Amino acid sequence: MADAIKDTVGKMMDKMHLSTIDGKALVEEPSESSVKELKETYAKAKQDHLFTFYDTLSKEDKATLFDQLVGFDPKHINDLAEKALKSPAKSDDQKAKLEPLPESAVASIFDSEADDIESWYQKGLDLVAEGKVAVVLMAGGQGTRLGSSAPKGCFDIGLPSGKSLFQLQAERIRKVQQLAEKKCGKQNLAVPWYVMTSGPTRAPTTKYFEEHEYFGLDKDNVVIFEQGVLPCISNEGKIMLESKGKVAVAPDGNGGIYRALLLSEARTDMRKRGIQHVHAYCVDNCLVKVADPVFIGFAASKDVDIATKVVRKRNAKEPVGLILLKNGKPDVVEYSEIDTATAEAKDSKQPDLLKFRAANIVNHYYSFRFLETIEEWSDKLPHHIARKKIACIDIDSGNQVKPEKPNGIKLEQFVFDVFPLLELDKFASMEVPREDEFSPLKNAKGTGEDDPDTSRQAILMQGRKWVQKAGGTVVSESPADSAGIEISPLMSYAGEGLESMHGKTITAPAVIDLA
């Protein structure tokens, strides 16, 4: 066993150009023949400028650049860039036909029968109890807009308890496990949590989880993995250097989740565990119902491959993407792609509602059987371009350039790009109340919209509502935005289990947590 481990570690070190002296890792410079071969590959793609400064680099920097370049296929990068940069603009006669999803593919918490919702809930708990449910968290973003360089999931939105987004979500997983254990009379149930990070957030995310002992979850059921990156491309189609010994790269977008599940072997881990149903969501939503039994049960009952939660668009001008049918296929259409008349159109059956109102909140269900087909379609997903100001090295002078206007593009994929690949009978959508399930954290404090204050307020008002619904009374002398109750997810997942609040008077702000 020891020899096998030693052999495996040795192979990993060879791949990373490492050797050891007295147990200490030393970097080895790539061989001349391997560098020559790699340079020829890049020359064929007319991207050999990346080797301009190679001979001036230190041994360590040579190894770093070499390993980075080995990880890319320059011809494939050229193809992606050309396709994205030269994508033809759509003319009026190419205008897409947009329709709401048919009634057969949708359900709404607002008007579904209580018996149906309860049936979905019970089915979801049964699937958790059977060990068939997993969660994927998209957590690659940093809190840059929030004034923090830490992973966004570490952010404290100002709750009385001081809990971060990561902690809130971990505790919801723990509560779902407990609810399933209670229903089915089992113990030590697990909903494995697959946390997708980016290059800059992987190490600090791992450290944060370790420091907080995985928030009470079994660390073997928390799998932290990393999404891929793609090189930044100049306006002239050239791969850019961030420094003389490093390619400028950017995460490949939330649509990179599919290849990341594949390449990280997270999918393999799911298969070994017998997972059949996967809930995926973004870290910045403080209200997200992680591993929601109702949602899981709904999707499983319909036997779909993808389901998505939506909230009602606030008004015709709200800048959100919409989930609908585009040319007969399920899709997401961005607000900028919809003309005013379409945005303002009313529902013929419910004239007080917009016809197109299903706002995308990046909260999805996948059947595992669908994720087992990633290899068949991942290369078909489009890449989108984001024109950015990208700090880089000028190849001619070797000087660092900090542009004042966009000088290149970042390529990314969107998680919903896969929707149109499905037949309509394998896609479904569930409308949920915004105030119960969606309050994203996007902006700095004081912005007044999608900021830490609105996130905190959403949780406090939700807790207040739960206490009142349970028969309690909430009083407060605090300002309205602080007159709420924070209820720990370990106390209640969605308002259940609060019978002890009946007849009690609680002074807000307050925290209700386990004793």
Short mmCIF file of C-alpha atoms in Angstrom, two decimals:
data_model
loop_
_atom_site.label_atom_id
_atom_site.label_comp_id
_atom_site.label_asym_id
_atom_site.label_seq_id
_atom_site.Cartn_x
_atom_site.Cartn_y
_atom_site.Cartn_z
CA MET A 1 0.00 0.00 0.00
CA ALA A 2 2.78 2.40 0.93
CA ASP A 3 4.61 1.65 -2.32
CA ALA A 4 1.43 2.32 -4.30
CA ILE A 5 0.95 5.68 -2.63
CA LYS A 6 4.61 6.55 -3.19
CA ASP A 7 4.28 5.63 -6.88
CA THR A 8 1.13 7.76 -7.27
CA VAL A 9 2.73 10.77 -5.59
CA GLY A 10 5.82 10.33 -7.77
CA LYS A 11 3.77 10.39 -10.95
CA MET A 12 1.97 13.55 -9.77
CA MET A 13 5.28 15.24 -9.04
CA ASP A 14 6.66 14.25 -12.44
CA LYS A 15 3.62 15.81 -14.07
CA MET A 16 4.21 19.01 -12.09
CA HIS A 17 7.96 19.01 -12.83
CA LEU A 18 8.84 18.45 -9.18
CA SER A 19 11.55 16.40 -7.53
CA THR A 20 12.68 16.12 -3.92
CA ILE A 21 15.82 16.54 -1.87
CA ASP A 22 15.56 15.52 1.76
CA GLY A 23 11.79 15.46 1.39
CA LYS A 24 11.56 19.00 0.01
CA ALA A 25 9.92 19.59 -3.36
CA LEU A 26 12.09 21.20 -6.01
CA VAL A 27 10.92 22.52 -9.38
CA GLU A 28 12.48 21.00 -12.47
CA GLU A 29 12.75 22.91 -15.71
CA PRO A 30 10.83 21.28 -18.59
CA SER A 31 13.08 19.46 -21.06
CA GLU A 32 14.17 21.20 -24.25
CA SER A 33 12.44 18.56 -26.38
CA SER A 34 9.10 18.96 -24.59
CA VAL A 35 9.30 22.76 -24.86
CA LYS A 36 10.16 22.50 -28.56
CA GLU A 37 7.21 20.20 -29.20
CA LEU A 38 4.79 22.45 -27.30
CA LYS A 39 6.08 25.56 -29.07
CA GLU A 40 5.51 23.91 -32.46
CA THR A 41 1.91 23.16 -31.46
CA TYR A 42 1.34 26.81 -30.60
CA ALA A 43 3.17 27.98 -33.74
CA LYS A 44 0.77 25.99 -35.91
CA ALA A 45 -2.06 27.90 -34.23
CA LYS A 46 -0.16 31.21 -34.64
CA GLN A 47 -0.02 31.62 -30.88
CA ASP A 48 3.71 31.06 -30.34
CA HIS A 49 4.14 34.66 -29.14
CA LEU A 50 3.40 33.17 -25.73
CA PHE A 51 7.00 31.89 -25.70
CA THR A 52 8.50 35.36 -26.38
CA PHE A 53 9.93 35.73 -22.88
CA TYR A 54 10.34 32.05 -22.03
CA ASP A 55 14.15 32.02 -22.13
CA THR A 56 14.33 34.95 -19.69
CA LEU A 57 12.21 33.26 -17.04
CA SER A 58 13.37 31.56 -13.88
CA LYS A 59 13.26 27.78 -13.71
CA GLU A 60 10.11 27.97 -11.57
CA ASP A 61 8.35 30.38 -13.94
CA LYS A 62 9.26 28.26 -16.94
CA ALA A 63 7.67 25.25 -15.31
CA THR A 64 4.56 27.25 -14.39
CA LEU A 65 4.08 28.64 -17.91
CA PHE A 66 4.79 25.28 -19.50
CA ASP A 67 2.21 23.52 -17.32
CA GLN A 68 -0.34 26.23 -18.07
CA LEU A 69 0.17 25.99 -21.83
CA VAL A 70 0.04 22.20 -21.81
CA GLY A 71 -3.47 22.51 -20.36
CA PHE A 72 -4.82 24.38 -23.39
CA ASP A 73 -5.46 23.32 -26.97
CA PRO A 74 -4.54 26.48 -28.95
CA LYS A 75 -6.40 25.35 -32.08
CA HIS A 76 -9.55 24.81 -30.03
CA ILE A 77 -9.13 28.21 -28.37
CA ASN A 78 -8.78 29.79 -31.84
CA ASP A 79 -11.97 28.08 -32.97
CA LEU A 80 -13.89 29.26 -29.89
CA ALA A 81 -12.66 32.84 -30.28
CA GLU A 82 -13.43 32.97 -34.00
CA LYS A 83 -16.90 31.56 -33.52
CA ALA A 84 -17.66 33.96 -30.68
CA LEU A 85 -16.15 37.05 -32.33
CA LYS A 86 -17.65 36.45 -35.76
CA SER A 87 -21.09 35.30 -34.68
CA PRO A 88 -23.50 37.01 -37.12
CA ALA A 89 -25.96 39.56 -35.81
CA LYS A 90 -29.58 38.47 -36.03
CA SER A 91 -31.73 40.24 -38.58
CA ASP A 92 -35.42 40.97 -38.19
CA ASP A 93 -36.38 37.95 -40.34
CA GLN A 94 -34.38 35.78 -37.94
CA LYS A 95 -36.38 37.04 -34.98
CA ALA A 96 -37.08 34.22 -32.57
CA LYS A 97 -40.59 33.07 -31.79
CA LEU A 98 -41.13 33.48 -28.04
CA GLU A 99 -43.86 31.77 -26.05
CA PRO A 100 -44.44 31.04 -22.37
CA LEU A 101 -43.79 27.47 -21.28
CA PRO A 102 -46.94 25.34 -21.72
CA GLU A 103 -49.05 24.58 -18.67
CA SER A 104 -47.96 20.94 -18.83
CA ALA A 105 -44.40 22.00 -18.00
CA VAL A 106 -45.07 24.41 -15.14
CA ALA A 107 -46.36 24.53 -11.59
CA SER A 108 -46.75 27.43 -9.22
CA ILE A 109 -46.65 27.42 -5.46
CA PHE A 110 -49.21 30.23 -5.64
CA ASP A 111 -51.99 28.11 -7.13
CA SER A 112 -50.97 24.45 -6.79
CA GLU A 113 -53.21 22.27 -4.64
CA ALA A 114 -51.97 21.88 -1.08
CA ASP A 115 -52.16 18.10 -1.49
CA ASP A 116 -49.84 18.26 -4.51
CA ILE A 117 -47.27 20.36 -2.67
CA GLU A 118 -47.38 18.00 0.30
CA SER A 119 -47.00 15.00 -2.00
CA TRP A 120 -43.90 16.55 -3.63
CA TYR A 121 -42.48 17.36 -0.20
CA GLN A 122 -42.93 13.83 1.09
CA LYS A 123 -41.46 12.32 -2.08
CA GLY A 124 -38.46 14.64 -1.80
CA LEU A 125 -37.82 13.57 1.79
CA ASP A 126 -38.11 9.92 0.77
CA LEU A 127 -35.46 10.44 -1.92
CA VAL A 128 -33.16 12.11 0.62
CA ALA A 129 -33.70 9.17 2.97
CA GLU A 130 -32.77 6.78 0.15
CA GLY A 131 -29.47 8.61 -0.36
CA LYS A 132 -30.38 9.66 -3.88
CA VAL A 133 -30.13 13.47 -3.55
CA ALA A 134 -27.02 15.66 -3.93
CA VAL A 135 -26.41 19.39 -4.09
CA VAL A 136 -24.04 21.36 -6.33
CA LEU A 137 -23.14 24.88 -5.23
CA MET A 138 -21.73 27.34 -7.75
CA ALA A 139 -19.39 29.37 -5.55
CA GLY A 140 -16.64 30.64 -7.82
CA GLY A 141 -17.22 34.34 -7.23
CA GLN A 142 -15.32 36.69 -4.95
CA GLY A 143 -16.96 39.47 -2.97
CA THR A 144 -15.22 42.17 -5.01
CA ARG A 145 -18.33 44.34 -5.39
CA LEU A 146 -18.95 43.91 -1.69
CA GLY A 147 -15.55 45.29 -0.80
CA SER A 148 -14.07 41.89 0.00
CA SER A 149 -11.53 39.68 -1.76
CA ALA A 150 -12.79 36.59 0.09
CA PRO A 151 -15.12 34.05 -1.56
CA LYS A 152 -18.63 35.44 -1.63
CA GLY A 153 -19.92 32.53 0.44
CA CYS A 154 -17.80 33.73 3.39
CA PHE A 155 -19.62 37.06 3.47
CA ASP A 156 -21.46 38.13 6.62
CA ILE A 157 -24.64 39.93 5.54
CA GLY A 158 -25.13 41.47 8.99
CA LEU A 159 -27.46 38.98 10.64
CA PRO A 160 -27.65 39.12 14.44
CA SER A 161 -25.99 35.67 14.53
CA GLY A 162 -23.16 36.73 12.22
CA LYS A 163 -23.68 33.66 10.06
CA SER A 164 -22.20 33.67 6.56
CA LEU A 165 -23.90 32.50 3.38
CA PHE A 166 -21.94 29.25 3.53
CA GLN A 167 -23.10 28.59 7.09
CA LEU A 168 -26.76 29.30 6.33
CA GLN A 169 -26.69 26.89 3.41
CA ALA A 170 -24.81 24.17 5.30
CA GLU A 171 -27.33 24.35 8.12
CA ARG A 172 -30.21 23.97 5.66
CA ILE A 173 -28.61 20.78 4.38
CA ARG A 174 -28.29 19.53 7.96
CA LYS A 175 -31.96 20.31 8.58
CA VAL A 176 -33.13 18.49 5.45
CA GLN A 177 -31.13 15.47 6.57
CA GLN A 178 -32.79 15.65 10.00
CA LEU A 179 -36.29 15.98 8.52
CA ALA A 180 -35.71 12.92 6.33
CA GLU A 181 -34.28 10.97 9.28
CA LYS A 182 -37.34 11.78 11.37
CA LYS A 183 -39.78 10.84 8.60
CA CYS A 184 -38.12 7.56 7.69
CA GLY A 185 -36.71 6.48 11.04
CA LYS A 186 -33.13 6.41 9.76
CA GLN A 187 -29.91 7.86 11.12
CA ASN A 188 -26.80 9.47 9.66
CA LEU A 189 -28.38 10.34 6.33
CA ALA A 190 -26.26 12.41 3.96
CA VAL A 191 -26.95 14.93 1.23
CA PRO A 192 -23.48 15.32 -0.31
CA TRP A 193 -22.53 18.92 -1.07
CA TYR A 194 -20.35 19.57 -4.12
CA VAL A 195 -18.90 23.07 -3.90
CA MET A 196 -17.61 24.41 -7.22
CA THR A 197 -14.99 27.10 -6.72
CA SER A 198 -12.73 29.03 -9.08
CA GLY A 199 -8.93 29.31 -9.05
CA PRO A 200 -8.88 32.34 -6.70
CA THR A 201 -11.55 30.96 -4.35
CA ARG A 202 -10.64 27.28 -3.99
CA ALA A 203 -7.93 27.57 -1.33
CA PRO A 204 -9.72 30.18 0.83
CA THR A 205 -13.00 28.25 0.54
CA THR A 206 -11.33 25.04 1.67
CA LYS A 207 -9.63 26.86 4.55
CA TYR A 208 -12.92 28.50 5.60
CA PHE A 209 -14.73 25.16 5.71
CA GLU A 210 -11.90 23.57 7.68
CA GLU A 211 -11.75 26.43 10.18
CA HIS A 212 -15.49 26.11 10.78
CA GLU A 213 -15.42 22.29 10.90
CA TYR A 214 -17.67 22.10 7.86
CA PHE A 215 -20.48 23.73 9.85
CA GLY A 216 -21.43 20.42 11.42
CA LEU A 217 -21.51 18.43 8.19
CA ASP A 218 -19.36 15.33 7.74
CA LYS A 219 -16.33 16.55 5.80
CA ASP A 220 -16.43 13.39 3.68
CA ASN A 221 -19.76 14.63 2.33
CA VAL A 222 -18.40 18.04 1.31
CA VAL A 223 -16.53 17.86 -1.99
CA ILE A 224 -14.75 21.05 -3.05
CA PHE A 225 -13.73 21.18 -6.70
CA GLU A 226 -12.72 23.80 -9.21
CA GLN A 227 -14.27 25.06 -12.43
CA GLY A 228 -12.12 25.45 -15.53
CA VAL A 229 -10.54 28.54 -17.02
CA LEU A 230 -10.07 29.81 -20.56
CA PRO A 231 -7.38 32.19 -21.85
CA CYS A 232 -8.24 35.84 -22.39
CA ILE A 233 -8.13 36.80 -26.07
CA SER A 234 -7.04 40.14 -27.54
CA ASN A 235 -9.23 41.97 -30.02
CA GLU A 236 -6.86 40.63 -32.66
CA GLY A 237 -7.50 37.03 -31.64
CA LYS A 238 -4.25 36.47 -29.75
CA ILE A 239 -4.01 34.70 -26.39
CA MET A 240 -2.88 37.28 -23.84
CA LEU A 241 -0.11 37.13 -21.24
CA GLU A 242 -0.85 38.43 -17.76
CA SER A 243 2.88 38.49 -17.04
CA LYS A 244 5.90 37.25 -18.95
CA GLY A 245 5.46 33.85 -17.41
CA LYS A 246 1.70 33.52 -17.05
CA VAL A 247 -1.24 33.40 -19.44
CA ALA A 248 -4.14 35.74 -18.64
CA VAL A 249 -7.11 33.52 -17.86
CA ALA A 250 -10.68 33.84 -16.61
CA PRO A 251 -13.19 31.30 -15.24
CA ASP A 252 -15.25 29.68 -17.99
CA GLY A 253 -18.60 30.90 -16.60
CA ASN A 254 -21.26 29.08 -14.60
CA GLY A 255 -21.81 26.94 -17.69
CA GLY A 256 -18.41 25.45 -16.91
CA ILE A 257 -20.17 23.43 -14.23
CA TYR A 258 -20.75 20.55 -16.63
CA ARG A 259 -17.16 19.95 -17.67
CA ALA A 260 -16.01 20.63 -14.12
CA LEU A 261 -18.27 17.87 -12.79
CA LEU A 262 -16.71 15.60 -15.37
CA LEU A 263 -13.04 16.55 -15.09
CA SER A 264 -12.99 16.82 -11.29
CA GLU A 265 -14.54 13.36 -10.95
CA ALA A 266 -17.35 14.85 -8.85
CA ARG A 267 -19.75 13.03 -11.14
CA THR A 268 -17.87 9.78 -10.50
CA ASP A 269 -18.31 10.35 -6.77
CA MET A 270 -22.04 10.89 -7.28
CA ARG A 271 -22.29 7.65 -9.22
CA LYS A 272 -20.54 5.72 -6.47
CA ARG A 273 -22.99 7.12 -3.93
CA GLY A 274 -26.04 6.17 -6.02
CA ILE A 275 -27.17 9.77 -6.58
CA GLN A 276 -30.15 10.18 -8.93
CA HIS A 277 -31.31 13.75 -8.28
CA VAL A 278 -29.14 16.89 -8.13
CA HIS A 279 -30.02 20.40 -6.97
CA ALA A 280 -27.73 23.18 -8.26
CA TYR A 281 -27.77 26.84 -7.24
CA CYS A 282 -25.66 29.99 -6.82
CA VAL A 283 -24.02 30.96 -3.53
CA ASP A 284 -25.27 34.56 -3.44
CA ASN A 285 -28.94 33.78 -2.66
CA CYS A 286 -29.39 33.97 1.11
CA LEU A 287 -32.91 32.49 0.94
CA VAL A 288 -32.12 29.46 -1.20
CA LYS A 289 -33.85 26.28 -0.05
CA VAL A 290 -30.93 23.90 -0.42
CA ALA A 291 -32.00 20.37 -1.44
CA ASP A 292 -35.60 21.57 -1.32
CA PRO A 293 -37.77 18.45 -0.90
CA VAL A 294 -40.72 20.10 -2.66
CA PHE A 295 -38.63 20.96 -5.72
CA ILE A 296 -36.86 17.60 -5.81
CA GLY A 297 -40.16 15.77 -5.42
CA PHE A 298 -41.83 17.88 -8.11
CA ALA A 299 -39.08 17.24 -10.66
CA ALA A 300 -38.82 13.54 -9.82
CA SER A 301 -42.60 13.11 -10.08
CA LYS A 302 -42.57 14.60 -13.58
CA ASP A 303 -39.55 12.44 -14.51
CA VAL A 304 -37.78 15.40 -16.15
CA ASP A 305 -34.08 15.83 -16.78
CA ILE A 306 -33.96 19.54 -15.90
CA ALA A 307 -36.30 21.66 -13.81
CA THR A 308 -35.83 25.24 -12.79
CA LYS A 309 -37.24 27.54 -10.15
CA VAL A 310 -38.49 30.95 -11.21
CA VAL A 311 -39.94 34.00 -9.49
CA ARG A 312 -42.40 36.48 -10.93
CA LYS A 313 -40.84 39.37 -12.73
CA ARG A 314 -41.53 42.50 -10.68
CA ASN A 315 -42.46 44.64 -13.67
CA ALA A 316 -41.91 44.85 -17.42
CA LYS A 317 -38.65 46.76 -17.02
CA GLU A 318 -36.92 44.58 -14.43
CA PRO A 319 -33.58 43.53 -16.01
CA VAL A 320 -33.82 39.77 -15.57
CA GLY A 321 -33.54 36.81 -17.91
CA LEU A 322 -36.76 34.93 -18.61
CA ILE A 323 -37.37 31.21 -18.89
CA LEU A 324 -39.67 30.49 -21.82
CA LEU A 325 -39.97 28.71 -25.15
CA LYS A 326 -37.74 30.05 -27.89
CA ASN A 327 -38.54 28.59 -31.29
CA GLY A 328 -40.29 25.73 -29.53
CA LYS A 329 -37.40 24.89 -27.18
CA PRO A 330 -36.96 25.70 -23.47
CA ASP A 331 -34.49 28.54 -23.12
CA VAL A 332 -33.48 31.68 -21.25
CA VAL A 333 -33.80 35.01 -23.03
CA GLU A 334 -32.04 38.02 -21.57
CA TYR A 335 -34.02 41.20 -20.93
CA SER A 336 -31.99 43.09 -23.53
CA GLU A 337 -33.20 40.67 -26.21
CA ILE A 338 -36.90 41.37 -25.59
CA ASP A 339 -38.66 44.34 -27.17
CA THR A 340 -40.94 46.61 -25.15
CA ALA A 341 -44.18 45.23 -26.56
CA THR A 342 -43.21 41.68 -25.64
CA ALA A 343 -42.01 42.71 -22.19
CA GLU A 344 -45.26 44.53 -21.45
CA ALA A 345 -47.63 41.90 -22.89
CA LYS A 346 -50.25 40.60 -20.45
CA ASP A 347 -51.33 37.04 -19.72
CA SER A 348 -54.64 36.44 -21.51
CA LYS A 349 -55.91 34.20 -18.68
CA GLN A 350 -54.62 36.42 -15.85
CA PRO A 351 -54.61 39.99 -17.21
CA ASP A 352 -53.07 41.42 -14.05
CA LEU A 353 -49.90 39.39 -14.71
CA LEU A 354 -47.25 39.68 -17.38
CA LYS A 355 -47.35 37.10 -20.14
CA PHE A 356 -43.59 36.61 -19.83
CA ARG A 357 -42.90 36.71 -16.11
CA ALA A 358 -40.81 33.62 -15.27
CA ALA A 359 -37.61 35.27 -14.03
CA ASN A 360 -34.53 33.05 -14.00
CA ILE A 361 -32.85 32.75 -10.58
CA VAL A 362 -30.23 30.09 -11.49
CA ASN A 363 -31.80 27.45 -9.27
CA HIS A 364 -31.96 24.12 -11.09
CA TYR A 365 -32.67 20.41 -10.79
CA TYR A 366 -30.87 17.77 -12.87
CA SER A 367 -31.53 14.08 -13.16
CA PHE A 368 -28.27 12.20 -12.73
CA ARG A 369 -29.03 10.22 -15.87
CA PHE A 370 -28.81 13.50 -17.78
CA LEU A 371 -25.48 14.42 -16.18
CA GLU A 372 -24.24 11.01 -17.30
CA THR A 373 -24.49 12.29 -20.90
CA ILE A 374 -22.25 15.38 -20.47
CA GLU A 375 -19.70 14.02 -22.94
CA GLU A 376 -22.37 13.88 -25.66
CA TRP A 377 -23.29 17.56 -25.61
CA SER A 378 -20.81 19.69 -23.65
CA ASP A 379 -18.86 20.61 -26.80
CA LYS A 380 -22.09 21.83 -28.41
CA LEU A 381 -22.67 24.58 -25.86
CA PRO A 382 -21.91 28.07 -27.17
CA HIS A 383 -19.31 30.44 -25.76
CA HIS A 384 -20.30 34.02 -25.09
CA ILE A 385 -17.93 36.98 -25.11
CA ALA A 386 -17.50 39.65 -22.49
CA ARG A 387 -15.41 42.60 -23.64
CA LYS A 388 -13.14 43.64 -20.77
CA LYS A 389 -10.19 45.81 -19.85
CA ILE A 390 -7.52 43.15 -19.35
CA ALA A 391 -4.14 43.94 -17.81
CA CYS A 392 -1.49 42.27 -19.95
CA ILE A 393 2.08 42.26 -21.24
CA ASP A 394 2.86 44.09 -24.46
CA ILE A 395 4.67 41.48 -26.55
CA ASP A 396 6.82 44.04 -28.41
CA SER A 397 8.09 46.01 -25.41
CA GLY A 398 7.62 43.56 -22.57
CA ASN A 399 5.94 46.28 -20.55
CA GLN A 400 2.82 45.85 -18.42
CA VAL A 401 -0.28 47.41 -19.98
CA LYS A 402 -3.27 48.62 -17.99
CA PRO A 403 -5.82 49.57 -20.65
CA GLU A 404 -8.31 52.39 -20.29
CA LYS A 405 -10.83 50.72 -22.60
CA PRO A 406 -11.69 47.10 -23.42
CA ASN A 407 -8.72 45.49 -25.16
CA GLY A 408 -9.84 41.88 -25.20
CA ILE A 409 -12.50 39.32 -24.48
CA LYS A 410 -13.23 36.70 -21.88
CA LEU A 411 -15.04 33.59 -23.07
CA GLU A 412 -17.70 32.04 -20.90
CA GLN A 413 -20.56 29.59 -20.99
CA PHE A 414 -23.92 29.95 -19.28
CA VAL A 415 -25.45 27.17 -17.21
CA PHE A 416 -28.74 27.49 -19.10
CA ASP A 417 -27.18 27.03 -22.54
CA VAL A 418 -28.04 23.35 -22.19
CA PHE A 419 -31.81 23.93 -21.91
CA PRO A 420 -32.56 23.96 -25.68
CA LEU A 421 -30.99 20.53 -26.05
CA LEU A 422 -33.91 18.99 -24.17
CA GLU A 423 -37.23 17.82 -25.47
CA LEU A 424 -40.04 19.76 -23.84
CA ASP A 425 -41.37 16.73 -21.95
CA LYS A 426 -38.04 16.53 -20.12
CA PHE A 427 -38.11 20.13 -18.88
CA ALA A 428 -40.21 21.73 -16.14
CA SER A 429 -40.44 24.95 -14.18
CA MET A 430 -41.71 25.75 -10.70
CA GLU A 431 -42.78 29.27 -9.76
CA VAL A 432 -41.97 30.17 -6.14
CA PRO A 433 -42.61 33.29 -4.03
CA ARG A 434 -39.72 35.73 -4.34
CA GLU A 435 -39.96 36.80 -0.70
CA ASP A 436 -39.53 33.19 0.41
CA GLU A 437 -36.79 32.01 -1.93
CA PHE A 438 -34.84 34.72 -3.72
CA SER A 439 -32.75 37.59 -2.39
CA PRO A 440 -29.43 37.77 -4.26
CA LEU A 441 -26.32 39.51 -2.98
CA LYS A 442 -24.83 41.47 -5.88
CA ASN A 443 -24.01 45.00 -4.74
CA ALA A 444 -22.15 46.89 -2.05
CA LYS A 445 -23.82 47.92 1.19
CA GLY A 446 -25.97 51.02 0.86
CA THR A 447 -26.90 50.42 -2.76
CA GLY A 448 -30.49 49.69 -1.73
CA GLU A 449 -30.95 46.79 -4.12
CA ASP A 450 -29.53 43.26 -3.92
CA ASP A 451 -27.07 44.33 -1.23
CA PRO A 452 -26.21 43.07 2.28
CA ASP A 453 -29.03 45.15 3.79
CA THR A 454 -31.71 43.69 1.52
CA SER A 455 -30.36 40.17 2.10
CA ARG A 456 -30.42 40.59 5.87
CA GLN A 457 -33.88 42.14 5.72
CA ALA A 458 -35.20 39.23 3.64
CA ILE A 459 -34.16 36.69 6.28
CA LEU A 460 -35.40 38.77 9.21
CA MET A 461 -38.80 39.36 7.60
CA GLN A 462 -39.11 35.70 6.71
CA GLY A 463 -38.47 34.74 10.33
CA ARG A 464 -40.99 37.29 11.55
CA LYS A 465 -43.62 35.83 9.22
CA TRP A 466 -42.89 32.30 10.41
CA VAL A 467 -43.27 33.28 14.07
CA GLN A 468 -46.55 35.04 13.40
CA LYS A 469 -47.86 32.11 11.37
CA ALA A 470 -47.00 29.81 14.29
CA GLY A 471 -49.17 31.97 16.57
CA GLY A 472 -46.50 34.17 18.08
CA THR A 473 -46.44 37.95 18.42
CA VAL A 474 -43.51 40.11 17.37
CA VAL A 475 -42.98 43.56 18.89
CA SER A 476 -40.16 46.01 18.34
CA GLU A 477 -38.98 49.50 19.08
CA SER A 478 -36.27 49.17 16.43
CA PRO A 479 -36.42 50.69 12.95
CA ALA A 480 -38.56 48.77 10.49
CA ASP A 481 -35.55 47.26 8.73
CA SER A 482 -34.40 45.67 12.00
CA ALA A 483 -37.77 44.59 13.33
CA GLY A 484 -37.44 40.99 12.25
CA ILE A 485 -36.51 37.60 13.63
CA GLU A 486 -33.61 35.42 12.58
CA ILE A 487 -34.59 31.78 12.84
CA SER A 488 -31.74 29.33 12.57
CA PRO A 489 -32.11 26.80 9.73
CA LEU A 490 -31.39 24.18 12.39
CA MET A 491 -34.66 25.23 14.06
CA SER A 492 -36.79 25.36 10.93
CA TYR A 493 -36.20 24.73 7.24
CA ALA A 494 -39.34 26.40 5.87
CA GLY A 495 -41.42 27.50 8.86
CA GLU A 496 -42.20 24.04 10.23
CA GLY A 497 -41.55 22.92 13.79
CA LEU A 498 -42.22 26.27 15.48
CA GLU A 499 -45.20 25.22 17.60
CA SER A 500 -43.38 26.46 20.70
CA MET A 501 -43.81 30.02 19.40
CA HIS A 502 -47.58 29.86 19.85
CA GLY A 503 -48.79 32.45 22.33
CA LYS A 504 -45.32 33.91 22.86
CA THR A 505 -44.34 37.56 22.46
CA ILE A 506 -40.90 38.11 20.99
CA THR A 507 -39.08 41.43 20.92
CA ALA A 508 -37.26 42.05 17.65
CA PRO A 509 -34.56 41.93 16.54
CA ALA A 510 -33.99 38.47 17.95
CA VAL A 511 -32.32 35.17 17.09
CA ILE A 512 -34.13 31.87 17.57
CA ASP A 513 -31.60 29.05 17.55
CA LEU A 514 -31.05 25.68 19.14
CA ALA A 515 -30.46 25.90 22.86
#
